[in-house]
């Protein structure tokens, strides 16, 4: 079955010249993608009782016109004042991950190197309950789409789910070494990728399970597409697969020159799920049509511009794509690199629009909903806000004394929650002129 899907994907792949890319030159043909409305099939036949109705989302207005004065220079020091409003300090080692409850954005779950995971309140940092029982570093944590469940996963592959209101554990499973974990956007369904190449899908709490077998190497990153019927998974061998969650089969397989030349590190989709952006240690970001499975754009390191201060090529060789994402209000994509470069690309022309330099590597980036503002956190322990239209630094937030390892942004962009190697999680109030 795998060879059939792979050969089918290869047969559909057009020759490179039809994509109209010429090295580092500007694209001379822009591919417009229109996937059409998604087919309203169920996720899986054995999951007929799962409610897949789309949740109502409040649309954020496109708040054009507000621009704060940029700060001169980007300082990489961890010394200075603490801009945070709340500090959560119950972890005794590095805090690896954080997620906010999607319904109210009032609760956070954090997991750390101390084998602990905690659910706590953002307003005052009060602990609600501990997600107990892990015996390895908790690297994944998140709330279900309706905030009723919270899942935690550790490096050994032990996953646990709690009912938030009762604080009781309702499900657990031991998979292989865990690489990533994500809740389905509209159902109590949990997905995870493991080091054996499998992607697992469970219905929680009854445990109905389905597996998607990839190549014999770790499934390093994954994301459920917005339609809830497909998922994109990246692998250590550079392969990208788009899976049909109902059929359990791969719809598209990108490998070889179509895939990456190194392990995938991150993947993102745009709002309607028509485009996928993948990043890798090969320093490339690839723009893929979710409908056709074809690569329609490649953002290479040379488009970021060479760094004159890189010594003997050592830093550039260790560079990689660490995080990426799509703007919701403009045809822009952001790519964050380990060398500290934030690249803003114009998707219409597939050209570099802005390059925003950090003194330390970027760990994670997030776009603010309804605006062209992108947030970055980096190894220097600072959160920064950038105006993607101008490439200017709007403001930054400090308080950590070690690198930031993950962060989350509330829906209304009023709060940023960070986790760090300093054993702490912090809540920052994001000040804007319209608040």
mmCIF file of N, CA and C in Angstrom, residues 297-350:
data_model
loop_
_atom_site.group_PDB
_atom_site.id
_atom_site.type_symbol
_atom_site.label_atom_id
_atom_site.label_comp_id
_atom_site.label_asym_id
_atom_site.label_seq_id
_atom_site.Cartn_x
_atom_site.Cartn_y
_atom_site.Cartn_z
ATOM 1 N N UNK A 297 6.528 26.117 -3.757
ATOM 2 C CA UNK A 297 7.486 27.150 -3.393
ATOM 3 C C UNK A 297 8.537 26.597 -2.456
ATOM 4 N N UNK A 298 9.753 27.092 -2.594
ATOM 5 C CA UNK A 298 10.849 26.704 -1.705
ATOM 6 C C UNK A 298 11.555 27.966 -1.231
ATOM 7 N N UNK A 299 11.629 28.138 0.080
ATOM 8 C CA UNK A 299 12.336 29.277 0.659
ATOM 9 C C UNK A 299 13.671 28.761 1.178
ATOM 10 N N UNK A 300 14.739 29.150 0.509
ATOM 11 C CA UNK A 300 16.072 28.643 0.826
ATOM 12 C C UNK A 300 16.831 29.629 1.687
ATOM 13 N N UNK A 301 17.886 29.152 2.345
ATOM 14 C CA UNK A 301 18.661 30.036 3.219
ATOM 15 C C UNK A 301 19.251 31.224 2.475
ATOM 16 N N UNK A 302 19.610 31.038 1.199
ATOM 17 C CA UNK A 302 20.216 32.146 0.466
ATOM 18 C C UNK A 302 19.242 33.294 0.247
ATOM 19 N N UNK A 303 17.930 32.987 0.307
ATOM 20 C CA UNK A 303 16.960 34.069 0.165
ATOM 21 C C UNK A 303 16.889 34.918 1.427
ATOM 22 N N UNK A 304 17.426 34.368 2.525
ATOM 23 C CA UNK A 304 17.471 35.143 3.765
ATOM 24 C C UNK A 304 18.611 36.155 3.721
ATOM 25 N N UNK A 305 19.580 35.919 2.879
ATOM 26 C CA UNK A 305 20.790 36.742 2.697
ATOM 27 C C UNK A 305 21.904 36.192 3.564
ATOM 28 N N UNK A 306 23.095 36.208 3.000
ATOM 29 C CA UNK A 306 24.236 35.642 3.711
ATOM 30 C C UNK A 306 24.627 36.527 4.888
ATOM 31 N N UNK A 307 25.133 35.896 5.913
ATOM 32 C CA UNK A 307 25.524 36.608 7.118
ATOM 33 C C UNK A 307 27.014 36.917 7.069
ATOM 34 N N UNK A 308 27.405 38.173 6.939
ATOM 35 C CA UNK A 308 28.829 38.485 6.844
ATOM 36 C C UNK A 308 29.607 38.156 8.107
ATOM 37 N N UNK A 309 28.899 38.053 9.256
ATOM 38 C CA UNK A 309 29.611 37.828 10.509
ATOM 39 C C UNK A 309 29.704 36.353 10.885
ATOM 40 N N UNK A 310 29.253 35.475 9.988
ATOM 41 C CA UNK A 310 29.362 34.044 10.272
ATOM 42 C C UNK A 310 30.805 33.621 10.063
ATOM 43 N N UNK A 311 31.398 32.998 11.069
ATOM 44 C CA UNK A 311 32.807 32.658 11.011
ATOM 45 C C UNK A 311 33.062 31.278 10.448
ATOM 46 N N UNK A 312 33.833 31.190 9.391
ATOM 47 C CA UNK A 312 34.308 29.942 8.794
ATOM 48 C C UNK A 312 33.175 28.969 8.449
ATOM 49 N N UNK A 313 31.971 29.497 8.287
ATOM 50 C CA UNK A 313 30.854 28.658 7.885
ATOM 51 C C UNK A 313 30.312 27.744 8.965
ATOM 52 N N UNK A 314 30.870 27.824 10.163
ATOM 53 C CA UNK A 314 30.457 26.894 11.214
ATOM 54 C C UNK A 314 29.027 27.137 11.647
ATOM 55 N N UNK A 315 28.679 28.411 11.866
ATOM 56 C CA UNK A 315 27.325 28.718 12.327
ATOM 57 C C UNK A 315 26.308 28.400 11.250
ATOM 58 N N UNK A 316 26.627 28.750 10.003
ATOM 59 C CA UNK A 316 25.663 28.530 8.939
ATOM 60 C C UNK A 316 25.404 27.040 8.738
ATOM 61 N N UNK A 317 26.445 26.204 8.934
ATOM 62 C CA UNK A 317 26.258 24.776 8.770
ATOM 63 C C UNK A 317 25.344 24.204 9.844
ATOM 64 N N UNK A 318 25.311 24.819 11.015
ATOM 65 C CA UNK A 318 24.469 24.315 12.090
ATOM 66 C C UNK A 318 23.101 24.985 12.104
ATOM 67 N N UNK A 319 22.831 25.810 11.117
ATOM 68 C CA UNK A 319 21.559 26.516 11.061
ATOM 69 C C UNK A 319 20.441 25.548 10.673
ATOM 70 N N UNK A 320 19.219 25.872 11.061
ATOM 71 C CA UNK A 320 18.061 25.063 10.697
ATOM 72 C C UNK A 320 16.802 25.895 10.875
ATOM 73 N N UNK A 321 15.710 25.454 10.246
ATOM 74 C CA UNK A 321 14.403 26.069 10.454
ATOM 75 C C UNK A 321 13.830 25.509 11.754
ATOM 76 N N UNK A 322 13.471 26.399 12.682
ATOM 77 C CA UNK A 322 12.980 25.972 13.989
ATOM 78 C C UNK A 322 11.472 26.147 14.156
ATOM 79 N N UNK A 323 10.885 27.120 13.458
ATOM 80 C CA UNK A 323 9.456 27.392 13.611
ATOM 81 C C UNK A 323 8.976 28.172 12.402
ATOM 82 N N UNK A 324 7.690 28.059 12.096
ATOM 83 C CA UNK A 324 7.135 28.794 10.957
ATOM 84 C C UNK A 324 5.626 28.913 11.100
ATOM 85 N N UNK A 325 5.025 29.796 10.292
ATOM 86 C CA UNK A 325 3.588 29.990 10.375
ATOM 87 C C UNK A 325 3.092 30.989 9.362
ATOM 88 N N UNK A 326 1.758 30.983 9.157
ATOM 89 C CA UNK A 326 1.092 31.854 8.200
ATOM 90 C C UNK A 326 0.389 33.000 8.906
ATOM 91 N N UNK A 327 0.447 34.182 8.307
ATOM 92 C CA UNK A 327 -0.356 35.323 8.760
ATOM 93 C C UNK A 327 -1.806 35.094 8.346
ATOM 94 N N UNK A 328 -2.759 35.510 9.190
ATOM 95 C CA UNK A 328 -4.172 35.258 8.901
ATOM 96 C C UNK A 328 -4.826 36.375 8.100
ATOM 97 N N UNK A 329 -4.175 37.518 7.970
ATOM 98 C CA UNK A 329 -4.826 38.662 7.315
ATOM 99 C C UNK A 329 -4.082 39.169 6.086
ATOM 100 N N UNK A 330 -2.879 38.701 5.860
ATOM 101 C CA UNK A 330 -2.091 39.090 4.695
ATOM 102 C C UNK A 330 -1.400 37.848 4.139
ATOM 103 N N UNK A 331 -1.078 37.846 2.847
ATOM 104 C CA UNK A 331 -0.388 36.673 2.270
ATOM 105 C C UNK A 331 1.088 36.650 2.652
ATOM 106 N N UNK A 332 1.337 36.431 3.942
ATOM 107 C CA UNK A 332 2.692 36.426 4.471
ATOM 108 C C UNK A 332 2.937 35.134 5.240
ATOM 109 N N UNK A 333 4.187 34.690 5.229
ATOM 110 C CA UNK A 333 4.613 33.564 6.051
ATOM 111 C C UNK A 333 5.882 33.962 6.780
ATOM 112 N N UNK A 334 6.042 33.460 7.995
ATOM 113 C CA UNK A 334 7.236 33.741 8.791
ATOM 114 C C UNK A 334 7.994 32.441 9.014
ATOM 115 N N UNK A 335 9.328 32.538 8.898
ATOM 116 C CA UNK A 335 10.193 31.390 9.144
ATOM 117 C C UNK A 335 11.273 31.818 10.138
ATOM 118 N N UNK A 336 11.404 31.061 11.232
ATOM 119 C CA UNK A 336 12.392 31.365 12.243
ATOM 120 C C UNK A 336 13.535 30.370 12.193
ATOM 121 N N UNK A 337 14.764 30.878 12.217
ATOM 122 C CA UNK A 337 15.954 30.043 12.052
ATOM 123 C C UNK A 337 16.771 29.987 13.343
ATOM 124 N N UNK A 338 17.557 28.933 13.474
ATOM 125 C CA UNK A 338 18.389 28.752 14.640
ATOM 126 C C UNK A 338 19.476 29.820 14.746
ATOM 127 N N UNK A 339 19.848 30.432 13.621
ATOM 128 C CA UNK A 339 20.877 31.478 13.664
ATOM 129 C C UNK A 339 20.322 32.832 14.100
ATOM 130 N N UNK A 340 19.021 32.868 14.442
ATOM 131 C CA UNK A 340 18.415 34.101 14.938
ATOM 132 C C UNK A 340 17.704 34.919 13.891
ATOM 133 N N UNK A 341 17.625 34.428 12.668
ATOM 134 C CA UNK A 341 16.946 35.167 11.605
ATOM 135 C C UNK A 341 15.446 34.882 11.621
ATOM 136 N N UNK A 342 14.645 35.940 11.611
ATOM 137 C CA UNK A 342 13.215 35.841 11.342
ATOM 138 C C UNK A 342 13.000 36.364 9.933
ATOM 139 N N UNK A 343 12.579 35.488 9.037
ATOM 140 C CA UNK A 343 12.353 35.881 7.643
ATOM 141 C C UNK A 343 10.852 35.983 7.388
ATOM 142 N N UNK A 344 10.427 37.119 6.844
ATOM 143 C CA UNK A 344 9.026 37.322 6.462
ATOM 144 C C UNK A 344 8.950 37.224 4.943
ATOM 145 N N UNK A 345 8.197 36.251 4.439
ATOM 146 C CA UNK A 345 8.085 36.030 2.998
ATOM 147 C C UNK A 345 6.714 36.469 2.495
ATOM 148 N N UNK A 346 6.702 37.057 1.303
ATOM 149 C CA UNK A 346 5.467 37.403 0.618
ATOM 150 C C UNK A 346 5.050 36.199 -0.216
ATOM 151 N N UNK A 347 3.906 35.604 0.112
ATOM 152 C CA UNK A 347 3.478 34.405 -0.600
ATOM 153 C C UNK A 347 3.022 34.691 -2.024
ATOM 154 N N UNK A 348 2.566 35.925 -2.284
ATOM 155 C CA UNK A 348 2.094 36.262 -3.625
ATOM 156 C C UNK A 348 3.226 36.221 -4.641
ATOM 157 N N UNK A 349 4.385 36.696 -4.225
ATOM 158 C CA UNK A 349 5.545 36.721 -5.119
ATOM 159 C C UNK A 349 6.607 35.703 -4.724
ATOM 160 N N UNK A 350 6.421 35.095 -3.561
ATOM 161 C CA UNK A 350 7.366 34.129 -2.995
ATOM 162 C C UNK A 350 8.771 34.723 -2.915
#
